[in-house]
Short mmCIF file of C-alpha atoms and ligand atoms in Angstrom, two decimals:
data_model
loop_
_atom_site.label_atom_id
_atom_site.label_comp_id
_atom_site.label_asym_id
_atom_site.label_seq_id
_atom_site.Cartn_x
_atom_site.Cartn_y
_atom_site.Cartn_z
CA MET R 361 -24.76 4.30 -11.52
CA THR R 362 -23.20 6.67 -9.00
CA LYS R 363 -21.01 9.05 -10.94
CA VAL R 364 -17.88 10.72 -9.62
CA ALA R 365 -19.82 14.01 -9.45
CA GLN R 366 -22.14 12.51 -6.83
CA LYS R 367 -19.25 11.33 -4.69
CA ILE R 368 -16.76 14.15 -4.65
CA LYS R 369 -17.00 17.90 -4.20
CA GLY R 370 -13.63 18.58 -5.76
CA TYR R 371 -9.96 18.85 -4.85
CA ARG R 372 -7.88 20.64 -2.25
CA CYS R 373 -4.18 21.39 -2.73
CA THR R 374 -2.05 19.90 0.07
CA LEU R 375 0.43 22.77 -0.32
CA CYS R 376 -1.53 26.03 -0.74
CA GLY R 377 -4.89 24.80 0.54
CA LYS R 378 -6.81 26.14 -2.44
CA GLU R 379 -9.98 24.23 -3.36
CA PHE R 380 -11.15 23.36 -6.84
CA ALA R 381 -14.75 22.31 -7.40
CA TYR R 382 -15.20 19.19 -9.52
CA ASP R 383 -16.10 20.32 -13.03
CA GLY R 384 -16.32 16.94 -14.69
CA LYS R 385 -12.58 16.77 -15.34
CA ASP R 386 -10.12 14.72 -13.28
CA ARG R 387 -7.22 16.75 -11.93
CA LEU R 388 -3.73 15.55 -11.11
CA THR R 389 -1.89 18.42 -9.40
CA CYS R 390 -2.58 22.01 -8.35
CA PRO R 391 -2.44 24.44 -11.30
CA ASP R 392 -0.90 27.10 -9.03
CA CYS R 393 1.73 24.98 -7.24
CA GLY R 394 2.73 22.65 -10.08
CA GLU R 395 4.08 19.17 -9.51
CA LYS R 396 4.56 19.55 -5.75
CA GLY R 397 0.94 20.64 -5.35
CA ILE R 398 -0.45 17.19 -4.72
CA LEU R 399 -4.21 17.21 -4.38
CA ASP R 400 -6.57 15.76 -1.84
CA ILE R 401 -9.91 14.61 -3.10
CA VAL R 402 -12.73 16.24 -1.14
CA PHE R 403 -15.55 13.77 -0.72
CA ASP R 404 -19.21 14.59 -0.44
CA TYR R 405 -19.85 12.58 2.71
CA ALA R 406 -23.45 13.78 3.11
CA SER R 407 -24.25 12.28 -0.27
CA ILE R 408 -22.21 9.10 0.22
CA LYS R 409 -23.79 8.53 3.63
CA LYS R 410 -27.14 7.93 2.00
CA ARG R 411 -25.79 5.08 -0.10
CA LEU R 412 -23.07 3.51 2.06
CA THR R 413 -24.46 2.07 5.28
CA ARG R 414 -23.52 -0.83 7.52
CA GLU R 415 -26.73 -2.61 6.48
CA LYS R 416 -25.90 -2.29 2.79
CA LEU R 417 -22.35 -3.47 3.40
CA SER R 418 -23.40 -6.52 5.36
CA ALA R 419 -25.84 -7.48 2.58
CA ASN R 420 -23.15 -7.07 -0.11
CA PRO R 421 -21.72 -10.40 -1.32
CA ASN R 422 -18.84 -8.70 -3.20
CA PHE R 423 -15.69 -8.95 -1.09
CA THR R 424 -13.28 -7.30 -3.51
CA MET R 425 -12.20 -3.72 -2.87
CA TRP R 426 -15.05 -2.63 -5.16
CA ARG R 427 -17.37 -3.31 -2.27
CA TYR R 428 -16.48 0.27 -1.31
CA HIS R 429 -16.98 1.82 -4.76
CA GLU R 430 -19.12 4.57 -3.23
CA LEU R 431 -15.89 5.91 -1.71
CA LEU R 432 -13.85 5.57 -4.91
CA PRO R 433 -13.72 8.36 -7.51
CA VAL R 434 -14.81 6.28 -10.49
CA ASP R 435 -18.09 6.26 -12.42
CA GLY R 436 -18.73 2.57 -12.76
CA GLU R 437 -19.93 0.01 -10.28
CA ASP R 438 -19.60 -3.21 -12.21
CA PHE R 439 -16.03 -4.44 -11.98
CA HIS R 440 -16.62 -8.16 -12.48
CA ASP R 441 -14.18 -8.35 -15.39
CA PHE R 442 -11.30 -6.96 -13.28
CA LEU R 443 -8.73 -8.93 -11.36
CA ARG R 444 -9.96 -9.68 -7.86
CA ASP R 445 -8.16 -6.85 -6.05
CA GLY R 446 -8.53 -6.49 -2.29
CA GLY R 447 -10.66 -8.56 0.07
CA SER R 448 -7.57 -9.82 1.89
CA PRO R 449 -7.69 -11.80 5.14
CA LEU R 450 -7.04 -10.35 8.59
CA TYR R 451 -5.29 -12.99 10.71
CA ARG R 452 -5.17 -13.05 14.49
CA CYS R 453 -1.54 -13.97 15.27
CA LYS R 454 -1.30 -15.56 18.71
CA ARG R 455 2.08 -17.23 18.31
CA LEU R 456 3.72 -14.10 16.96
CA GLY R 457 2.00 -12.03 19.65
CA ALA R 458 3.33 -14.34 22.38
CA LEU R 459 6.85 -13.91 21.02
CA TRP R 460 6.68 -10.15 20.65
CA GLY R 461 4.64 -9.35 23.76
CA SER R 462 1.26 -8.50 22.26
CA ASP R 463 -2.10 -9.90 23.40
CA ALA R 464 -3.91 -8.67 20.32
CA LEU R 465 -1.70 -8.91 17.25
CA TYR R 466 -3.13 -9.16 13.72
CA VAL R 467 -1.69 -9.28 10.23
CA LYS R 468 -3.63 -7.96 7.26
CA ASP R 469 -2.22 -10.10 4.46
CA ASP R 470 -2.22 -8.04 1.30
CA GLY R 471 0.37 -10.35 -0.24
CA ILE R 472 -2.57 -12.45 -1.50
CA ASN R 473 -3.64 -9.80 -4.01
CA PRO R 474 -3.69 -10.85 -7.70
CA THR R 475 -0.17 -9.60 -8.39
CA ALA R 476 0.89 -10.20 -4.78
CA SER R 477 1.06 -6.71 -3.30
CA LEU R 478 -1.15 -4.00 -1.84
CA LYS R 479 -0.44 -1.92 -4.94
CA ASP R 480 -3.23 -3.80 -6.71
CA ARG R 481 -5.71 -1.64 -4.82
CA ALA R 482 -4.33 1.48 -6.52
CA SER R 483 -3.86 -0.20 -9.88
CA GLY R 484 -7.45 -1.43 -9.89
CA VAL R 485 -8.67 2.16 -9.53
CA ALA R 486 -6.12 3.36 -12.10
CA VAL R 487 -7.20 0.96 -14.83
CA ALA R 488 -10.85 1.57 -14.01
CA ARG R 489 -10.46 5.30 -14.43
CA ALA R 490 -8.18 5.04 -17.45
CA ARG R 491 -10.77 2.89 -19.21
CA GLU R 492 -13.64 5.18 -18.22
CA LEU R 493 -11.79 8.20 -19.61
CA GLY R 494 -10.97 6.41 -22.85
CA TYR R 495 -7.20 5.98 -22.47
CA HIS R 496 -5.48 3.07 -24.21
CA THR R 497 -2.10 3.39 -22.49
CA ILE R 498 -1.34 3.69 -18.80
CA ALA R 499 2.13 4.48 -17.47
CA CYS R 500 4.07 4.84 -14.26
CA SER R 501 7.48 4.76 -12.68
CA SER R 502 7.97 2.40 -9.80
CA THR R 503 10.47 0.63 -7.63
CA GLY R 504 8.66 -2.54 -8.69
CA ASN R 505 5.28 -3.38 -7.21
CA ALA R 506 3.28 -0.44 -8.56
CA ALA R 507 4.60 -1.36 -11.98
CA SER R 508 4.04 -5.11 -11.85
CA SER R 509 0.60 -4.48 -10.39
CA MET R 510 -0.30 -1.94 -13.05
CA ALA R 511 0.93 -4.31 -15.75
CA GLY R 512 -1.25 -7.16 -14.50
CA ASN R 513 -4.36 -5.10 -13.95
CA ALA R 514 -3.92 -3.43 -17.34
CA ALA R 515 -3.41 -6.76 -19.11
CA ARG R 516 -6.66 -8.05 -17.67
CA LEU R 517 -8.55 -5.16 -19.31
CA GLY R 518 -6.54 -5.09 -22.54
CA LEU R 519 -4.88 -1.75 -21.79
CA ARG R 520 -1.28 -1.07 -22.82
CA ALA R 521 1.19 -0.52 -19.95
CA VAL R 522 4.46 1.43 -20.12
CA ILE R 523 6.75 1.19 -17.12
CA PHE R 524 9.90 2.96 -16.00
CA VAL R 525 11.89 1.06 -13.35
CA PRO R 526 15.20 1.76 -11.66
CA GLU R 527 17.89 -0.78 -12.55
CA ARG R 528 17.78 -2.34 -9.10
CA ALA R 529 14.18 -3.69 -9.35
CA PRO R 530 14.18 -7.33 -8.10
CA GLN R 531 13.75 -10.16 -10.59
CA GLY R 532 10.41 -11.35 -9.21
CA LYS R 533 8.77 -8.02 -9.94
CA LEU R 534 10.55 -7.56 -13.25
CA SER R 535 9.46 -11.00 -14.42
CA GLN R 536 5.85 -10.13 -13.64
CA MET R 537 5.92 -6.89 -15.65
CA LEU R 538 7.51 -8.57 -18.64
CA CYS R 539 5.16 -11.54 -18.63
CA PHE R 540 2.14 -9.26 -18.26
CA GLY R 541 3.28 -7.79 -21.56
CA ALA R 542 4.19 -4.28 -20.43
CA LYS R 543 6.78 -2.18 -22.19
CA VAL R 544 9.49 -1.97 -19.55
CA ILE R 545 12.21 0.67 -19.54
CA SER R 546 15.00 0.01 -17.08
CA VAL R 547 16.49 3.41 -16.25
CA ARG R 548 20.19 3.76 -15.46
CA GLY R 549 19.68 5.90 -12.38
CA ASP R 550 17.94 6.09 -9.03
CA TYR R 551 14.21 6.22 -8.37
CA LYS R 552 14.04 10.00 -8.71
CA ALA R 553 15.62 9.92 -12.15
CA THR R 554 13.23 7.13 -13.11
CA PHE R 555 10.25 9.13 -11.94
CA ASP R 556 11.30 12.24 -13.84
CA LEU R 557 11.74 10.30 -17.08
CA SER R 558 8.30 8.72 -16.72
CA ARG R 559 6.72 12.12 -16.22
CA ALA R 560 8.41 13.47 -19.32
CA ALA R 561 7.13 10.54 -21.38
CA ILE R 562 3.59 10.82 -19.98
CA ASP R 563 3.55 14.56 -20.79
CA ARG R 564 4.85 13.95 -24.27
CA TYR R 565 2.59 11.06 -25.27
CA GLY R 566 -0.57 11.84 -23.31
CA TRP R 567 -0.90 8.54 -21.43
CA TYR R 568 -2.88 7.93 -18.27
CA ASN R 569 -0.60 8.71 -15.30
CA ARG R 570 -0.56 6.04 -12.59
CA ASN R 571 2.23 7.68 -10.61
CA ALA R 572 0.96 7.38 -7.08
CA GLY R 573 2.73 10.51 -5.86
CA ILE R 574 0.91 12.62 -8.40
CA ASN R 575 -2.41 10.95 -9.12
CA PRO R 576 -4.71 11.53 -6.12
CA LEU R 577 -6.85 8.51 -7.03
CA MET R 578 -4.09 6.07 -6.14
CA ILE R 579 -4.23 6.84 -2.42
CA GLU R 580 -7.97 6.40 -2.56
CA GLY R 581 -7.54 2.90 -3.97
CA LYS R 582 -5.04 2.05 -1.26
CA LYS R 583 -7.39 3.27 1.45
CA THR R 584 -9.60 0.24 0.85
CA VAL R 585 -7.14 -1.73 2.99
CA ALA R 586 -8.20 0.43 5.96
CA LEU R 587 -11.89 0.14 5.08
CA GLU R 588 -11.51 -3.63 5.16
CA ILE R 589 -9.61 -3.64 8.45
CA ALA R 590 -12.34 -1.52 10.05
CA GLU R 591 -15.06 -3.81 8.76
CA GLN R 592 -13.12 -6.92 9.81
CA PHE R 593 -12.95 -5.38 13.29
CA ASN R 594 -16.73 -4.98 13.12
CA PHE R 595 -16.44 -1.20 12.86
CA LYS R 596 -14.42 -0.76 16.02
CA ALA R 597 -11.04 0.85 15.38
CA PRO R 598 -7.95 -1.16 16.38
CA ASP R 599 -5.54 0.79 18.57
CA TRP R 600 -2.60 0.72 16.15
CA VAL R 601 -1.89 -0.01 12.50
CA ALA R 602 1.73 -0.54 11.42
CA CYS R 603 2.60 0.34 7.86
CA SER R 604 5.89 0.56 5.98
CA VAL R 605 6.61 3.81 4.16
CA GLY R 606 8.38 4.67 0.91
CA ASP R 607 6.69 7.43 -1.09
CA GLY R 608 4.08 7.77 1.63
CA CYS R 609 1.00 6.92 -0.44
CA THR R 610 0.16 3.70 1.35
CA ILE R 611 0.23 5.25 4.80
CA GLY R 612 -1.69 8.24 3.46
CA GLY R 613 -4.29 5.86 2.11
CA VAL R 614 -4.53 3.99 5.40
CA TYR R 615 -5.30 7.28 7.14
CA ASN R 616 -7.82 8.37 4.49
CA GLY R 617 -9.74 5.11 4.75
CA PHE R 618 -10.22 5.31 8.49
CA ARG R 619 -10.97 9.03 8.32
CA ASP R 620 -13.66 8.43 5.66
CA LEU R 621 -15.41 6.00 7.98
CA VAL R 622 -15.23 8.44 10.89
CA GLU R 623 -16.71 11.15 8.64
CA LEU R 624 -19.50 8.78 7.64
CA GLY R 625 -20.25 7.97 11.26
CA LEU R 626 -19.27 4.33 10.79
CA LEU R 627 -16.19 4.39 13.07
CA ASP R 628 -15.50 6.15 16.36
CA ARG R 629 -11.87 7.15 15.70
CA VAL R 630 -8.83 6.73 13.47
CA PRO R 631 -6.29 4.19 14.86
CA LYS R 632 -2.81 5.39 15.70
CA ILE R 633 -0.64 4.82 12.66
CA LEU R 634 2.95 3.62 12.98
CA GLY R 635 5.08 4.64 10.00
CA VAL R 636 8.07 2.32 9.56
CA GLN R 637 11.17 2.80 7.40
CA SER R 638 14.55 1.12 7.10
CA THR R 639 17.47 2.83 8.83
CA GLY R 640 19.16 2.60 5.40
CA CYS R 641 16.62 5.01 3.92
CA CYS R 642 14.45 6.92 6.37
CA PRO R 643 13.80 10.53 5.35
CA PHE R 644 10.51 10.60 7.28
CA VAL R 645 12.00 9.24 10.49
CA ASP R 646 14.98 11.60 10.27
CA ALA R 647 12.69 14.58 9.75
CA ALA R 648 10.39 13.56 12.61
CA GLU R 649 13.31 13.05 15.00
CA ALA R 650 14.97 16.33 14.07
CA GLY R 651 11.69 18.24 13.96
CA ARG R 652 12.42 19.59 10.50
CA ASP R 653 11.23 19.23 6.92
CA LEU R 654 12.21 16.25 4.79
CA LYS R 655 15.66 16.16 3.23
CA PRO R 656 16.75 13.79 0.45
CA ALA R 657 18.11 10.58 2.00
CA ALA R 658 20.45 7.84 0.78
CA GLU R 659 18.71 4.80 -0.78
CA ASN R 660 20.60 2.12 1.04
CA THR R 661 18.27 -0.69 2.08
CA LEU R 662 17.51 -4.17 0.75
CA ALA R 663 13.81 -3.34 1.17
CA ASP R 664 13.52 -2.07 -2.39
CA SER R 665 9.85 -1.06 -2.21
CA ILE R 666 10.59 1.49 0.51
CA SER R 667 13.99 2.56 -0.76
CA VAL R 668 12.77 6.06 -1.61
CA GLY R 669 15.18 8.88 -0.82
CA VAL R 670 12.89 11.65 -2.05
CA PRO R 671 9.32 10.66 -1.14
CA ARG R 672 6.63 11.88 -3.50
CA ASN R 673 3.87 12.19 -0.96
CA PRO R 674 5.36 13.77 2.15
CA VAL R 675 2.36 15.87 3.13
CA LYS R 676 -0.13 13.02 3.19
CA ALA R 677 2.28 10.67 4.98
CA LEU R 678 3.19 13.20 7.68
CA ARG R 679 -0.46 14.02 8.18
CA ALA R 680 -1.37 10.34 8.62
CA VAL R 681 0.98 9.95 11.58
CA ARG R 682 0.35 13.39 13.07
CA GLU R 683 -3.45 13.40 12.86
CA SER R 684 -3.74 9.83 14.10
CA GLY R 685 -1.46 10.45 17.08
CA GLY R 686 0.87 7.75 15.78
CA SER R 687 4.63 7.55 15.51
CA TRP R 688 7.59 7.11 13.17
CA LEU R 689 10.41 4.63 13.61
CA ALA R 690 13.16 2.96 11.63
CA VAL R 691 14.51 -0.60 11.77
CA PRO R 692 17.80 -1.94 10.37
CA ASP R 693 17.85 -4.36 7.44
CA GLU R 694 18.94 -7.22 9.75
CA ALA R 695 15.73 -6.77 11.75
CA ILE R 696 13.75 -6.82 8.50
CA LEU R 697 15.32 -10.12 7.41
CA LYS R 698 14.67 -11.57 10.85
CA ALA R 699 11.03 -10.46 10.70
CA ILE R 700 10.59 -12.21 7.34
CA LYS R 701 11.62 -15.49 8.94
CA THR R 702 9.66 -14.98 12.15
CA LEU R 703 6.43 -14.00 10.40
CA ALA R 704 6.72 -16.95 8.04
CA SER R 705 7.78 -19.61 10.55
CA ARG R 706 5.41 -18.52 13.35
CA GLU R 707 2.32 -17.75 11.30
CA GLY R 708 2.73 -19.06 7.75
CA LEU R 709 2.70 -15.52 6.37
CA PHE R 710 5.25 -14.64 3.72
CA ALA R 711 6.43 -11.03 3.37
CA GLU R 712 8.86 -9.26 1.09
CA PRO R 713 11.43 -7.05 2.85
CA ALA R 714 9.46 -3.80 2.60
CA ALA R 715 6.41 -5.52 4.05
CA ALA R 716 8.39 -7.22 6.81
CA ALA R 717 9.68 -3.78 7.78
CA ALA R 718 6.23 -2.99 9.18
CA ALA R 719 6.41 -6.16 11.28
CA ALA R 720 9.93 -5.37 12.48
CA GLY R 721 8.74 -1.88 13.38
CA ALA R 722 5.81 -3.29 15.32
CA GLU R 723 8.17 -5.58 17.21
CA LYS R 724 10.42 -2.66 18.10
CA ALA R 725 7.46 -0.53 19.20
CA LEU R 726 6.25 -3.33 21.48
CA ARG R 727 9.73 -3.90 22.89
CA GLU R 728 10.24 -0.21 23.62
CA GLY R 729 6.81 0.22 25.19
CA LEU R 730 5.47 2.58 22.54
CA ILE R 731 2.74 0.03 21.91
CA HIS R 732 1.38 -1.85 24.94
CA ALA R 733 0.61 -5.56 25.13
CA HIS R 734 -3.13 -5.01 25.60
CA GLU R 735 -3.47 -2.67 22.62
CA SER R 736 -4.78 -4.17 19.40
CA LEU R 737 -2.20 -3.90 16.64
CA VAL R 738 -2.58 -4.62 12.94
CA ILE R 739 0.52 -5.13 10.82
CA ILE R 740 -0.05 -4.65 7.11
CA ASN R 741 1.77 -7.23 5.01
CA SER R 742 2.00 -5.13 1.86
CA GLY R 743 3.73 -7.65 -0.42
CA SER R 744 4.44 -11.36 -0.79
CA GLY R 745 7.81 -12.87 0.03
CA LEU R 746 7.92 -14.43 -3.43
CA LYS R 747 8.50 -10.95 -4.86
CA ASP R 748 12.11 -11.05 -3.73
CA SER R 749 13.28 -14.62 -3.43
CA LYS R 750 16.92 -13.58 -3.11
CA ASN R 751 16.34 -11.83 0.18
CA ALA R 752 13.81 -14.46 1.26
CA LEU R 753 16.58 -17.04 0.91
CA ARG R 754 18.90 -14.86 2.96
CA ALA R 755 16.24 -14.75 5.66
CA GLY R 756 15.28 -18.40 5.43
CA GLY R 757 18.62 -20.17 5.91
CA GLN R 758 20.00 -23.28 4.25
CA PRO R 759 18.35 -26.67 3.63
CA LEU R 760 19.95 -29.81 5.08
CA SER R 761 21.99 -31.75 2.58
CA ALA R 762 21.53 -35.53 2.52
CA ASP R 763 22.51 -38.66 0.59
CA PRO R 764 19.53 -40.72 -0.60
CA ASP R 765 20.37 -43.38 1.97
CA PRO R 766 17.78 -44.41 4.62
CA GLU R 767 20.57 -45.79 6.81
CA LYS R 768 21.98 -42.29 7.22
CA LEU R 769 18.66 -40.64 8.21
CA ASP R 770 19.59 -40.47 11.87
CA ASP R 771 22.60 -38.31 10.99
CA LEU R 772 20.14 -35.60 10.02
CA ASP R 773 18.81 -35.29 13.57
CA LEU R 774 15.17 -35.11 12.39
CA GLY R 775 13.60 -36.69 15.44
CA GLN R 776 12.88 -33.50 17.38
CA ALA R 777 9.78 -31.47 16.55
CA GLY R 778 10.29 -27.85 15.61
CA GLU R 779 13.38 -26.09 14.40
CA GLN R 780 13.22 -23.15 16.78
C1 LIG N 407 4.99 0.47 -2.33
C2 LIG N 407 5.18 -0.41 -1.16
C3 LIG N 407 5.29 0.09 0.13
C4 LIG N 407 5.29 1.56 0.46
O1 LIG N 407 4.25 2.31 -0.10
P1 LIG N 407 4.48 3.85 -0.40
O2 LIG N 407 3.20 4.32 -0.93
O3 LIG N 407 5.58 3.95 -1.41
O4 LIG N 407 4.86 4.50 0.88
C5 LIG N 407 5.43 -0.82 1.15
N1 LIG N 407 5.48 -2.14 0.92
C6 LIG N 407 5.38 -2.65 -0.31
C7 LIG N 407 5.46 -4.12 -0.49
C8 LIG N 407 5.24 -1.81 -1.40
O5 LIG N 407 5.17 -2.33 -2.63
ZN1 LIG N 408 -1.61 24.66 -4.63
#
C-alpha cells in the first residue's frame, strides 16, 4: 500500500509561498494566511515515477479514476466498493467540428459519472480520505453538483452527508441530494452566504470538509479528468482544453493533471487551457480583461454551477490559464442554451448549462480565430443535461402536437429527414 507520505512532500501556500512538510496530518489551509491561504499539494514526483509508468498503466484493467491512485493523496489502493467515478469517454466530434470550423474537435463526456457530473472525481477522493481518517460525517456547501455528488458517493460508503445549498439550486440536483439521504439545508442567501454557514457548521461540529475551495484534495481528484484525456490522446497533449469556470477548482485541477504528467516525463507539455464563464457572472474574465485582481461579480446566469460571484480558488484558476498560455472568455446565456441544443443534436451529448458554456466558449474561440481549425481541442462536458431539465427544455424547443389520427399524419410534415 502506497501511503500518502510516499506520494507527497507536503504543502505550499498559494498566497505566501511558505512550505509545510507532510507530518502525517492532512492540512486544509495555511496557518499563517488563514482561510484565503489555499494550499497546493507538493508531490514527490521522483518517488511516484518509480511506481507510475506507461507500461504499468497500459497493463492496468481498472478504468475508474483510481487507476491514477499513485497521484492521489490517499492511503488506500482498493476502491472496488466505491461508485465508479471517472473513466469517461473522449468522443471525436466530426459533425460539431464541421459546424464550428474545427478539424480536430473532441468532447470529454464527464456527464456519464455516477451522479452525472465531473464533481464525482473530487467526491470520490473526499469520501476515500474521510473514511481513512475515521470521519463519519462529511459536509460541504455547493451550488448543486458538488453536493449531489458528495451525497451519492457518501451514501455508497455509508457516510453521513450534510449539505448547504443556495435557494436557487435546480430541482434535478436537489432531488439527487435528498434521495441519497443527505441532510440538506437550503440557505436563504447567495453562494457566499451559503459557504460561510457551511464553514461555521464544519468548525463547530468537526466534520470532514469537502469544500473544494478550501480542501486541496478536491482539485487533485478533479485532475484525473486531465490524466485521462492525456492517456486517451496516447500521451500526446492536445493543443487546447476548454473548461467552464465557477470557483476555479475544476480548471485548476485540469492544469494540475497535465502538469503532473509533464513532471513525470509522461507528457511533453501542458495544453493551452481556455477558461469560460457566462457574461452574467464572469469575475475571472473581467479581471483578465482589465488586468486587475478579481472583484466580486453579480451572479446573474442560468448556468447555476458557474454562477459564482466570489470564486474560492482564484489563484489556482488564474495560474492554470497563465501557465498554460491559454485564455479567458465569456459567453452570453443565449449562446449557452444554443450550445446545449447543438451539442445534443449534432453529437448525442447532453450538457447542463454550465457544461455547455465550455462548448459555447470553444465555438466563440474558433469563430474569433483564437483557436485554429487544425488545432486539437477538447471540450469538457462537466455535467449532464438531465441535471437541469428546465433549461434543457428551453434549449430543446417544443414537441409537435398531434391527434391520434393516421389520416392527419401528412399535416405533421414528417417526410423530410432531419430537423436542421
Ligand atoms: C462545478 C462545476 C463547474 C465549475 O467548476 P469550478 O470548480 O466551480 O470552477 C462547471 N461545470 C459543472 C457542471 C460544475 O458542476
Ligand atoms: Zn500562507
